[in-house]
Short mmCIF file of C-alpha atoms in Angstrom, two decimals:
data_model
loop_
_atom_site.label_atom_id
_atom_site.label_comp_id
_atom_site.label_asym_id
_atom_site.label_seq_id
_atom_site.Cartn_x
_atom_site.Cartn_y
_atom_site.Cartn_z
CA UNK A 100 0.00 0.00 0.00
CA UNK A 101 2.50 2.46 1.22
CA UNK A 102 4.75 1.44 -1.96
CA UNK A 103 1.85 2.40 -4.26
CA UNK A 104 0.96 5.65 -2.83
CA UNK A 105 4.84 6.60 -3.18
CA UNK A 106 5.15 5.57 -6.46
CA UNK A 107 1.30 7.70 -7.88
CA UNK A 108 3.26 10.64 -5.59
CA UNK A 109 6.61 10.35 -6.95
CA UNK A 110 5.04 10.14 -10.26
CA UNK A 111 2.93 13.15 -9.78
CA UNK A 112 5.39 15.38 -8.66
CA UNK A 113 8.28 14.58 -11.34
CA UNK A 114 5.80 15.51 -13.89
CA UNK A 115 4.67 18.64 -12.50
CA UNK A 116 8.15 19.75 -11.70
CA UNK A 117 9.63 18.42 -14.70
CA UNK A 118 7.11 20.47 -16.61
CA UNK A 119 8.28 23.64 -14.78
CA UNK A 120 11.95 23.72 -16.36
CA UNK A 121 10.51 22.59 -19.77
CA UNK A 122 10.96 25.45 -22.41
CA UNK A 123 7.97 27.35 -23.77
CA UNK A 124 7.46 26.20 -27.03
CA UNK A 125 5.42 24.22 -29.80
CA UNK A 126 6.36 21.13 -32.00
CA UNK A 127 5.69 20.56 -35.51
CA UNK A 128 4.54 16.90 -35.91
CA UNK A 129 6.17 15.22 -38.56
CA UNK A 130 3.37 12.26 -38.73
CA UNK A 131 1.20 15.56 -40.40
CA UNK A 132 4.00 17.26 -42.52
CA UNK A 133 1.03 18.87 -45.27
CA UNK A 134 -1.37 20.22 -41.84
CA UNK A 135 1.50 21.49 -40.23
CA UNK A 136 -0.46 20.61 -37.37
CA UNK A 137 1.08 21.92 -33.68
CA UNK A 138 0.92 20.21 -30.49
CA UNK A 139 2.30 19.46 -27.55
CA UNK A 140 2.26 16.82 -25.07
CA UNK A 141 0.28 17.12 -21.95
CA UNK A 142 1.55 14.76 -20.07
CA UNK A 143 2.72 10.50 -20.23
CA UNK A 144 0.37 8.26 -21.97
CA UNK A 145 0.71 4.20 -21.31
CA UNK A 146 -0.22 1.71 -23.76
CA UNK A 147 1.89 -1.43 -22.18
CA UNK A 148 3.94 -1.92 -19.69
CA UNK A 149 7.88 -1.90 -20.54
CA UNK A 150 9.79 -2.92 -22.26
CA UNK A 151 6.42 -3.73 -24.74
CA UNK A 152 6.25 -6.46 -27.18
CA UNK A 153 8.00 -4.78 -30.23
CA UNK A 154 10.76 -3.70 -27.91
CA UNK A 155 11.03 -7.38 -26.66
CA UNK A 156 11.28 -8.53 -30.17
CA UNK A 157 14.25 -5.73 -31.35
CA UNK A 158 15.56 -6.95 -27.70
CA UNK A 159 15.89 -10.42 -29.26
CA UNK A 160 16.95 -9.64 -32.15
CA UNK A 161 19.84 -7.19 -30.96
CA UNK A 162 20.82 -9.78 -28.76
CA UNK A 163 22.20 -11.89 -31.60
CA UNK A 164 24.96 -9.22 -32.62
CA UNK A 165 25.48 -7.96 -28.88
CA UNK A 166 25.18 -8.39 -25.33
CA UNK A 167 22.03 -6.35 -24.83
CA UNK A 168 21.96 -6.88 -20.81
CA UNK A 169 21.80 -2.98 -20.23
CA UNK A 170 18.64 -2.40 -22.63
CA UNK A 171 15.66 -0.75 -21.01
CA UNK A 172 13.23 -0.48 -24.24
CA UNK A 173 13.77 0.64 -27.78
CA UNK A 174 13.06 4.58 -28.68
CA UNK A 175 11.09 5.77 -31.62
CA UNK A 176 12.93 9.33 -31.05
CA UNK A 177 11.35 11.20 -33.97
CA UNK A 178 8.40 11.02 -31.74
CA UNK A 179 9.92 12.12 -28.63
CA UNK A 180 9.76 15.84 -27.52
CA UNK A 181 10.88 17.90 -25.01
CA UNK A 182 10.66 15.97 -21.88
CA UNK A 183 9.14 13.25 -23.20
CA UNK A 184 10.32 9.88 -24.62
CA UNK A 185 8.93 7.70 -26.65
CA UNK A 186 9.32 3.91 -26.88
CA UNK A 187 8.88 1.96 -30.36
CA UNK A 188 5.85 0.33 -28.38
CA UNK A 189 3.74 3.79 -28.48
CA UNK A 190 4.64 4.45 -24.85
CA UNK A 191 4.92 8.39 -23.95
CA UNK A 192 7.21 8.88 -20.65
CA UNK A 193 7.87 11.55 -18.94
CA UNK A 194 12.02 11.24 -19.13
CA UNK A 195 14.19 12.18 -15.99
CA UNK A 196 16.99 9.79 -17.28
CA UNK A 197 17.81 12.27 -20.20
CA UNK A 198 19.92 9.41 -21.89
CA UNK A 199 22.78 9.29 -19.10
CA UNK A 200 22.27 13.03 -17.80
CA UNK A 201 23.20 13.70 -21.43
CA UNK A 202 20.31 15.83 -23.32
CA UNK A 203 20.23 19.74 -22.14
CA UNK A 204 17.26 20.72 -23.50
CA UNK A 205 14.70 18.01 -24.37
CA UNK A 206 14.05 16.13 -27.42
CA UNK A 207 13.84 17.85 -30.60
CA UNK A 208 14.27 21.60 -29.34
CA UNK A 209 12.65 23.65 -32.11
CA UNK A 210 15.82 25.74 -32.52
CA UNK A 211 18.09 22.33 -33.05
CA UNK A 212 15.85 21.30 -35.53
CA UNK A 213 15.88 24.69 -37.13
CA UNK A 214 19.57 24.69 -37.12
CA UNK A 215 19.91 21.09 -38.57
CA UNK A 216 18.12 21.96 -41.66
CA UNK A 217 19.78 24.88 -42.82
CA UNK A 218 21.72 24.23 -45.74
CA UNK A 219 24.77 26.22 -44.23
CA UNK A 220 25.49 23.77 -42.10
CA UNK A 221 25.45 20.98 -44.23
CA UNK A 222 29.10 20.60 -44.68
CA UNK A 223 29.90 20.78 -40.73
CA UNK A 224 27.30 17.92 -40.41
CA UNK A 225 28.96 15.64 -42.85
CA UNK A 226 32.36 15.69 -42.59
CA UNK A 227 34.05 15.01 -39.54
CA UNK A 228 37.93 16.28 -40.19
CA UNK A 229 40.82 14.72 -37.79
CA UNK A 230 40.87 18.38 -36.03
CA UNK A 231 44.40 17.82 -34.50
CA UNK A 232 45.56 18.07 -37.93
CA UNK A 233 43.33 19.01 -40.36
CA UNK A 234 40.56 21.68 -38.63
CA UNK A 235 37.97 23.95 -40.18
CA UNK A 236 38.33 27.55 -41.36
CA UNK A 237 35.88 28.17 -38.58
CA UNK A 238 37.08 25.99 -36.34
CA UNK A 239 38.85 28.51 -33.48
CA UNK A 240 35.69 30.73 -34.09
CA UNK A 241 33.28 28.14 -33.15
CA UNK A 242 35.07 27.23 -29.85
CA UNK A 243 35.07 30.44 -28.76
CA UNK A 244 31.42 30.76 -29.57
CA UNK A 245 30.39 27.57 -27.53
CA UNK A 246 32.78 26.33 -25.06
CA UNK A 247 35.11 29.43 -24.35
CA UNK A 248 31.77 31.54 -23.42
CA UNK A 249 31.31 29.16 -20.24
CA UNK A 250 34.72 28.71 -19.46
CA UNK A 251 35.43 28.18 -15.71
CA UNK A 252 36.84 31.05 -13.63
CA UNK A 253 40.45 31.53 -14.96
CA UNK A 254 40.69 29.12 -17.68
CA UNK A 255 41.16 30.21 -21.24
CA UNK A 256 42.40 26.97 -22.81
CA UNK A 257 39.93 24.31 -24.15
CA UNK A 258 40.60 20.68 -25.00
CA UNK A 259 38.30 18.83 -27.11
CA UNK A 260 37.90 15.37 -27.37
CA UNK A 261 34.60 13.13 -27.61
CA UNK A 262 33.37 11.63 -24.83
CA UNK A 263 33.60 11.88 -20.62
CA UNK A 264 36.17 9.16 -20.54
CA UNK A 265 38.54 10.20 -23.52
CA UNK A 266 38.64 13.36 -22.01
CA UNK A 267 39.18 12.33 -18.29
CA UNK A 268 41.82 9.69 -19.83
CA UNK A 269 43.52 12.67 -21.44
CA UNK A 270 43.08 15.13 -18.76
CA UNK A 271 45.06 12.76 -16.61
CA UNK A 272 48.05 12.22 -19.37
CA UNK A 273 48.16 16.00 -19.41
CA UNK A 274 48.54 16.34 -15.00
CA UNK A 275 51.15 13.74 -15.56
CA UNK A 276 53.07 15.39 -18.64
CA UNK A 277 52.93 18.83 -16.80
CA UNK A 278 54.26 17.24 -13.13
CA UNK A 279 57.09 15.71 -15.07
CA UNK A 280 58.24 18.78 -16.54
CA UNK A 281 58.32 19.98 -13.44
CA UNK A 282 60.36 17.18 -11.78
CA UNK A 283 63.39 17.76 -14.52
CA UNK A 284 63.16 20.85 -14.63
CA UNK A 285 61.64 21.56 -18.43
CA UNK A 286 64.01 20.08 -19.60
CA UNK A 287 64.53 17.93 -22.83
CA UNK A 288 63.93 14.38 -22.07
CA UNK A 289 66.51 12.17 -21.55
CA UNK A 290 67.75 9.32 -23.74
CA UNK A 291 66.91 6.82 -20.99
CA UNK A 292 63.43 8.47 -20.95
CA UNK A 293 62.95 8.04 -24.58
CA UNK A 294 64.16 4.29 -24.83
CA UNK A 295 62.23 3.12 -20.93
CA UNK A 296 59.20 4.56 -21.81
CA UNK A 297 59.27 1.82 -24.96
CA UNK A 298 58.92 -0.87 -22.61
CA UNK A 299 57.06 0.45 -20.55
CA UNK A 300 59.66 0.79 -17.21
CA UNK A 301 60.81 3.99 -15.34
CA UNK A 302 62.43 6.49 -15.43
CA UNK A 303 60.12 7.19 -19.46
CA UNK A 304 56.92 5.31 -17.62
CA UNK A 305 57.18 7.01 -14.14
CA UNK A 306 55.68 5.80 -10.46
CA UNK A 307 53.20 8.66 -10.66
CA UNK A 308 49.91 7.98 -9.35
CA UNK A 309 46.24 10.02 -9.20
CA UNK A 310 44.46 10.56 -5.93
CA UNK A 311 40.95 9.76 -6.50
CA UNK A 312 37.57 8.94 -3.98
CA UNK A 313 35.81 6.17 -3.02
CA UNK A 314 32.60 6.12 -4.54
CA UNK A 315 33.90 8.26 -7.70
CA UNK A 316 33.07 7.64 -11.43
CA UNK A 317 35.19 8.87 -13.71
CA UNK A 318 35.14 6.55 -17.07
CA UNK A 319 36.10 3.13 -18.13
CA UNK A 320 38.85 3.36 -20.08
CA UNK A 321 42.19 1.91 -18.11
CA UNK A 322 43.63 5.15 -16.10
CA UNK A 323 39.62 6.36 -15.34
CA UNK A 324 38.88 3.06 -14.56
CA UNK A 325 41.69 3.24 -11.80
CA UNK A 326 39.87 6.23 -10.39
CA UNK A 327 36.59 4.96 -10.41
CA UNK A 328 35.16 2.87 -7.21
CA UNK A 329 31.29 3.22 -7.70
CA UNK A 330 30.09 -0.73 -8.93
CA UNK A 331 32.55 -3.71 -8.89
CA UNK A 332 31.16 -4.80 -11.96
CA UNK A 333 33.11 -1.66 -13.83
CA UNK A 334 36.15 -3.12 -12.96
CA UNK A 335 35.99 -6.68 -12.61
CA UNK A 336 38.76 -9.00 -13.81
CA UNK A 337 40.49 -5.40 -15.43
CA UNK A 338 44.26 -5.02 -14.48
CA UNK A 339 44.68 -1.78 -12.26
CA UNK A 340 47.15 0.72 -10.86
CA UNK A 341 48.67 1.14 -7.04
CA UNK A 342 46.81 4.81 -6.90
CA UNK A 343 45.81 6.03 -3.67
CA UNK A 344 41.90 6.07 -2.87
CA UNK A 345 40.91 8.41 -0.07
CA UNK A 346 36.82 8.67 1.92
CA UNK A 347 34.65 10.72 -0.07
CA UNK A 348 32.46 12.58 3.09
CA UNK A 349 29.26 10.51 4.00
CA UNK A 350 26.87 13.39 4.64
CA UNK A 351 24.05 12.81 7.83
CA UNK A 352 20.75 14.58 6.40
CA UNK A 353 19.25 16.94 7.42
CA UNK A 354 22.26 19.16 7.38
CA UNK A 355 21.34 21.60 9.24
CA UNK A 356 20.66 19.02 12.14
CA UNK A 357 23.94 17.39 11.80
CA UNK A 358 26.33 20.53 11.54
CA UNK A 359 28.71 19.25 14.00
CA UNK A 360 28.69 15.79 12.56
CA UNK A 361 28.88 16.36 9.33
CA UNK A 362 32.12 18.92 9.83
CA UNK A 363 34.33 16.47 11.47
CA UNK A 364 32.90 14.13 8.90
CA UNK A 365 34.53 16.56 6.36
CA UNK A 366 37.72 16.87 8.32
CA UNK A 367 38.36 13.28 8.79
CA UNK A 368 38.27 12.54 4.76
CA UNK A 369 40.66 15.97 4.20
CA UNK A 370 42.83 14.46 6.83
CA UNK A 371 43.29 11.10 5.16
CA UNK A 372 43.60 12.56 1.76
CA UNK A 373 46.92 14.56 3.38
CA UNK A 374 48.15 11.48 5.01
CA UNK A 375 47.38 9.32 1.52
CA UNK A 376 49.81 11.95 -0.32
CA UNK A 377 52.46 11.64 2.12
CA UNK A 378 51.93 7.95 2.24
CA UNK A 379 52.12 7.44 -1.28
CA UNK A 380 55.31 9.65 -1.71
CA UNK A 381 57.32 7.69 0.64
CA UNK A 382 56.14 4.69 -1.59
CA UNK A 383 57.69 6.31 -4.75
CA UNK A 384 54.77 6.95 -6.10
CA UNK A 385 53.80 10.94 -5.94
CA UNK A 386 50.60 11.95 -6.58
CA UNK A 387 50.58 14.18 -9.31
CA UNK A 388 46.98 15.31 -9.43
CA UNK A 389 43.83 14.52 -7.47
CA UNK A 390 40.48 13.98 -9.19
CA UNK A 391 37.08 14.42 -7.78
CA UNK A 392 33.22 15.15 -8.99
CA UNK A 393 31.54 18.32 -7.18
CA UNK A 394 28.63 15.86 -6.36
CA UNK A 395 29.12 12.14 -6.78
CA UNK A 396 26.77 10.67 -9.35
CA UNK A 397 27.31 7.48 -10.29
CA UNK A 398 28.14 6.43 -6.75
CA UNK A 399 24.68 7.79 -5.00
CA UNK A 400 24.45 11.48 -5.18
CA UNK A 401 26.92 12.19 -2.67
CA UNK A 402 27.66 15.26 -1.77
CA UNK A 403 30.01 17.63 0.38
CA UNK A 404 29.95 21.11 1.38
CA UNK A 405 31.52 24.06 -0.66
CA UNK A 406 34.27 24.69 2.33
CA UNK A 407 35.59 20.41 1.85
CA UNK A 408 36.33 21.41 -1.90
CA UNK A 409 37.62 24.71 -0.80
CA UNK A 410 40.37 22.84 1.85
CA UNK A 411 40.80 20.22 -0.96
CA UNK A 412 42.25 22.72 -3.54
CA UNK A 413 44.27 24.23 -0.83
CA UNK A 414 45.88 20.87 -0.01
CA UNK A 415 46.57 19.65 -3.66
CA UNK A 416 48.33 23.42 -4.38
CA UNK A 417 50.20 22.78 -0.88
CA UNK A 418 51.70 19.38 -2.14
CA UNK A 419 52.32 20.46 -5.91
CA UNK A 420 49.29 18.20 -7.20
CA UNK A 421 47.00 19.11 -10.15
CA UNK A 422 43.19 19.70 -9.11
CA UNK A 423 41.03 18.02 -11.50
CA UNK A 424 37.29 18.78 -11.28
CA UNK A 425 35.28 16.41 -13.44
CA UNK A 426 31.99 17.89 -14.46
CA UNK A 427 30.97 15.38 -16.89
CA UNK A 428 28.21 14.33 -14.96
CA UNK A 429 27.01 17.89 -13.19
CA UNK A 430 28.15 20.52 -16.04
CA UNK A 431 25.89 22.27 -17.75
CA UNK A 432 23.38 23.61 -15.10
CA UNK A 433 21.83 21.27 -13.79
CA UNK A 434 22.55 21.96 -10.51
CA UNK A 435 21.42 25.93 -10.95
CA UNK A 436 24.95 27.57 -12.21
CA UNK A 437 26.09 26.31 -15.28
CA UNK A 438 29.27 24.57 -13.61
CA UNK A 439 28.38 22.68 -10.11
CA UNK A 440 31.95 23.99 -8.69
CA UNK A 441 31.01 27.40 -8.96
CA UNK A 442 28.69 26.71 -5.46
CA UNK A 443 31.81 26.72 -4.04
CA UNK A 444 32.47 30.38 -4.48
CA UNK A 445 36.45 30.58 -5.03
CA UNK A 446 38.30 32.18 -8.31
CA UNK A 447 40.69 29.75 -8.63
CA UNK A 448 38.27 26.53 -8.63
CA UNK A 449 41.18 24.09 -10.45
CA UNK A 450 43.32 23.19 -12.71
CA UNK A 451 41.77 20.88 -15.10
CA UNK A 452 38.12 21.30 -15.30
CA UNK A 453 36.51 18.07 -17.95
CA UNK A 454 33.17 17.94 -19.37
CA UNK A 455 31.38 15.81 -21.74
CA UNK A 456 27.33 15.09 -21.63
CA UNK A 457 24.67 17.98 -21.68
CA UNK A 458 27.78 20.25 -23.16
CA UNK A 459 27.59 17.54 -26.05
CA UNK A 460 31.28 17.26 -27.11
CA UNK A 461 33.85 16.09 -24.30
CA UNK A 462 36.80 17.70 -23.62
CA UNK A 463 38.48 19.56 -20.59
CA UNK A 464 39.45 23.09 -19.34
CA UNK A 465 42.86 23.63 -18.11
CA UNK A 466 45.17 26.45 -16.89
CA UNK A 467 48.27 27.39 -19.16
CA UNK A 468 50.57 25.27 -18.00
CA UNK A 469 48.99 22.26 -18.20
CA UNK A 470 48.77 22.86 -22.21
CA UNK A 471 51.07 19.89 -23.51
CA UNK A 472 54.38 20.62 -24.48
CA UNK A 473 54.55 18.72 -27.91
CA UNK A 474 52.50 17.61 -30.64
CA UNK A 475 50.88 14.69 -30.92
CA UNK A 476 50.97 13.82 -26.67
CA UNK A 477 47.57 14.90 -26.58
CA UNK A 478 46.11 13.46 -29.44
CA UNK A 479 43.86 11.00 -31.24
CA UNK A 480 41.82 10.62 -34.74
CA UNK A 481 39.06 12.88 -34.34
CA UNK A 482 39.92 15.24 -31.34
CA UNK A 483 35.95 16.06 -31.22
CA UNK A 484 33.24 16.58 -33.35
CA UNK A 485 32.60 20.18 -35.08
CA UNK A 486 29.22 19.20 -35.46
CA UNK A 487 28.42 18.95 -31.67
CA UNK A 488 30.40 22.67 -30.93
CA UNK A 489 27.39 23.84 -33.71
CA UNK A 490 25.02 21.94 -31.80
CA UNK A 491 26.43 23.36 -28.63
CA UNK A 492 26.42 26.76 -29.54
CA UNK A 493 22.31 26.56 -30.07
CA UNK A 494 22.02 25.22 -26.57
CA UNK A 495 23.54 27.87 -24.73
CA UNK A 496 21.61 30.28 -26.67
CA UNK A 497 18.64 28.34 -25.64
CA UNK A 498 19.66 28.81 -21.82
CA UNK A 499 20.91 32.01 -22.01
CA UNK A 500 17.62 33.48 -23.77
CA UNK A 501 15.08 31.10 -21.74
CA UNK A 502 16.73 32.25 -18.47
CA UNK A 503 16.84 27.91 -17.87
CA UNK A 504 19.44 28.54 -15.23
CA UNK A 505 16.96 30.37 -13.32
CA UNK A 506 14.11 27.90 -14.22
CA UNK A 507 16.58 24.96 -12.59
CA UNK A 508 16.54 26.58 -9.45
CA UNK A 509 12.73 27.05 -9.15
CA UNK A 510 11.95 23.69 -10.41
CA UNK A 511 15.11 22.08 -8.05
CA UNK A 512 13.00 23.80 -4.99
CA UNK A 513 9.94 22.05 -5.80
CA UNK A 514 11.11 19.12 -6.63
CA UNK A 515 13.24 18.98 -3.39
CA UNK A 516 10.64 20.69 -1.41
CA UNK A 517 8.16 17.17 -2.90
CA UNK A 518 10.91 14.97 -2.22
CA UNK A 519 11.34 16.16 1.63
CA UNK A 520 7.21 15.50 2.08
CA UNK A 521 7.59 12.28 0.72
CA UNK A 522 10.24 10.90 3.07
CA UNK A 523 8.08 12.86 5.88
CA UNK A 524 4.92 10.96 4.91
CA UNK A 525 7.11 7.57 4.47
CA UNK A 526 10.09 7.87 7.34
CA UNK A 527 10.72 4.01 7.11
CA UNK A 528 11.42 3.68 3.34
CA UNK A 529 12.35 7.20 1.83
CA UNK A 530 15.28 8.87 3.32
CA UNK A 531 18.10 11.62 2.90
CA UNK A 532 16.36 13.74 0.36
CA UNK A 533 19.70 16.16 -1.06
CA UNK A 534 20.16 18.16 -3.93
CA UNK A 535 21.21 21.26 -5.83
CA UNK A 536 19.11 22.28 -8.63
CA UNK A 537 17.40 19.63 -10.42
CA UNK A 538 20.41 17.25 -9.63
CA UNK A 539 18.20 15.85 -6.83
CA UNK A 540 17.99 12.67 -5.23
CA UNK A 541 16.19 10.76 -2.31
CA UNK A 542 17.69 6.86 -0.46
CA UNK A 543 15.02 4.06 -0.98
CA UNK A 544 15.42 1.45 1.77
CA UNK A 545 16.35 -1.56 -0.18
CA UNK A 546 16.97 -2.72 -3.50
CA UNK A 547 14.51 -4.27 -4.25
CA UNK A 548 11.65 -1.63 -2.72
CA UNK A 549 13.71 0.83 -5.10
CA UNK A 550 13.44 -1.49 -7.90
CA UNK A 551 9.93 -2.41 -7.57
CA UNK A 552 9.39 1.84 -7.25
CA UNK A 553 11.35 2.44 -10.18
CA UNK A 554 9.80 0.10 -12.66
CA UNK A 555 6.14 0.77 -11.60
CA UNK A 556 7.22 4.33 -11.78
CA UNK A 557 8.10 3.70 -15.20
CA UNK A 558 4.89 1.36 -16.11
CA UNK A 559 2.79 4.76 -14.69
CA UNK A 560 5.12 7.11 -17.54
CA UNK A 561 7.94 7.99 -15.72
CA UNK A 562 11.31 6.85 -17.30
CA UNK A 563 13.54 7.25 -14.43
CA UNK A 564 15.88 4.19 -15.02
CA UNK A 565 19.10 5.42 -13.63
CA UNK A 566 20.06 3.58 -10.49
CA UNK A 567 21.43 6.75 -9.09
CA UNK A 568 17.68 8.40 -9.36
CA UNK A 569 17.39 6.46 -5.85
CA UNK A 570 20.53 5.22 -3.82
CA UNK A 571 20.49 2.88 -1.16
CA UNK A 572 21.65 3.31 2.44
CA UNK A 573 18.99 3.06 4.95
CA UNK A 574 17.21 -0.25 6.27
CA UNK A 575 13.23 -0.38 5.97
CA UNK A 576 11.49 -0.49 8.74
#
């Protein structure tokens, strides 16, 4: 009973909130191209549960090219607008999912759609040029029209590259490039650096390592894959490195009942991260950069307060370690300002600053010096895609003209504001409702309550698949 009520509540208020950030404006449907005839969608609309029987079939049928464990349903996304997705199975959900955290402004934005079909752009859409070699005419203006205009406090140099891990992967080459120079001195390399590094032994492959958090996503490629500790299943039966791993702060909720708590919470983490630096030096094994996400996704929607990350950069510029923020996951306002670090109210938020998701292209920020010294050490095929910078550019516009920062934060209270009467109404299975912005989350007592929540959730139009939506920590009563 109390499961059901949750669920027609939870479901209620994600719509209505949802609704609230949703841009005001009308679709063209293309199922009656000669009408023109507008509309928009009111709301979800169920015809079977999910995944439906044509999804089960394209299931099947996927299945005998790939391993298609991780499907949910199949999309018909020419349908899907705004906040709403679609399933091949005539299913309308209401989408908090957002395909990873990954769409900014809905499904088939007017404007996108607008700037797809204009014949200008034809060329950029096309042709995807190796851009570390071969870039654009427009190429330098295009960055600066997208990704320099939200450039993090005192960063001026831009990185692209394609995708959250590529550019975390590559952040990480570049701390470890940069600390180097600094050990000898910039320096040419040595001939025993040139011919070690070829087989992979020191002094050219160096005992550096990257201080990273328990709980922390940062990719799956090999070196983000050493930094990430959210799921075992990640990293299973995957060869790692000897990289220190320090306690991300486990918050008590409400904050403002646990102020004490909570701050020597904070201090005991900072503390270990010092003594994990030292540590790791005497091993031979300096840390030459420390990585972290402003609010933990992956690993539960954890988060800490703005003075933790404020003592954190202090300690990584008093030990001569890069700061690395990685805003794959909370860039691009989602969490009310368009970068999640800027809550923390400091000038000088990092050194390396990475992005990929609702900014479209991936890539990463960083200060001067950590701009590679050579060609080709930063480097792969594509380097990024001109088309999403295009694409990019739209969406800011979009924000910057809709005032969507500003919607985020209205919608965020509500949403939050729902989400702390919920776990008032049901103390013994909703718990530690948290957020900033829209980047909100609540703790379901077990997995399977949250399970069962989530997919009847789902069969009532909400597609809220992610398994960080609801986190686990609490025991029902």
């Amino acid at each position: 009973m109390a499961s059901g009520l949750i669920r027609r509540h939870m479901a209620l208020s994600l719509h209505r909130n949802v609704r609230l950030s949703a841009p005001a404006c009308r679709y063209v449907s293309k199922a009656a191209p000669k009408t023109q005839q507008d509309y928009d969608y009111s709301g979800p609309s169920m015809k079977t549960t999910v995944p439906g029987p044509r999804s089960q079939v394209l299931t099947k049928q996927l299945g005998e090219i790939q391993n298609v464990g991780a499907i949910n349903f199949f999309c018909n996304y020419e349908e899907s607008r705004g906040n709403y997705l679609v399933d091949v199975d005539g299913n309308r959900m209401l989408d908090v999912y957002t395909q990873i955290s990954s769409i900014p402004i809905g499904y088939n934005h007017p404007d996108l759609l607008k700037l797809m079909s204009n014949p200008n752009n034809l060329s950029t859409l096309v042709n995807r040029p190796a851009l570390g070699i071969l870039p654009p005419e427009n190429f330098a203006d295009k960055i600066t029209e997208s990704l320099l205009s939200v450039a993090p406090s005192g960063m001026t140099r831009v990185q692209t590259m394609a995708c959250g891990s590529c550019s975390n992967e590559n952040a990480y080459k570049a701390m470890f490039i940069w600390y180097r120079n600094k050990e000898r001195g910039h320096n040419t390399p040595s001939e025993e650096d040139l011919s070690s590094c070829m087989i992979n032994q020191a002094p050219g492959c160096p005992e550096l390592s990257i201080l990273s958090f328990m709980g922390g996503f940062h990719g799956r490629t090999m070196g983000c894959l050493a930094t990430t500790h959210s799921k075992a299943i990640h990293k299973l039966d995957v060869p790692s490195f000897d990289w220190p791993i320090a306690p991300f702060p486990q918050l008590q909720y409400p904050l403002e009942e646990f102020t004490r708590e909570n701050a020597q919470e904070e201090a005991r983490c900072l503390e270990e991260v010092e003594d994990l630096i030292v540590r790791w030096r005497q091993k031979g094994k300096p840390v030459a950069g420390i990585v972290i996400e402003p609010i933990q996704a992956e690993g539960g929607d954890n988060h800490a307060s703005p003075d933790f990350f404020r003592s954190l950069r202090n300690i990584a510029r008093k030990h001569g370690c890069a700061f690395h923020v990685d805003e794959v996951q909370t860039g691009g306002g989602a969490t009310g300002k368009f970068w999640a670090h800027e809550h923390w109210g400091v000038d000088d938020p990092a050194d390396i600053v990475s992005f990929s998701k609702k900014l479209l292209t991936g890539g990463y920020f960083h200060k001067d010096e950590l701009q590679a010294d050579k060609p080709y050490r930063i480097f792969n095929t594509w380097m990024g895609d001109p088309s999403k910078n295009l694409i990019l550019a739209e969406v800011l516009n979009v924000i910057r003209r809709e005032n969507l920062l500003e919607e985020v934060c209205r919608s965020g209270k509500a949403l939050l504001n729902g989400l702390y009467e919920l776990q008032a109404q049901y103390p013994g299975i909703l718990s530690r409702a948290r957020g900033q912005g829209t980047f909100c989350a609540i703790d379901i007592c077990d997995d399977s309550t949250r399970t069962s929540l989530l997919n009847k959730a789902r069969d009532k139009g909400t597609n809220n698949l992610y398994v960080h939506v609801c986190t686990v920590n609490s025991t029902c009563d």
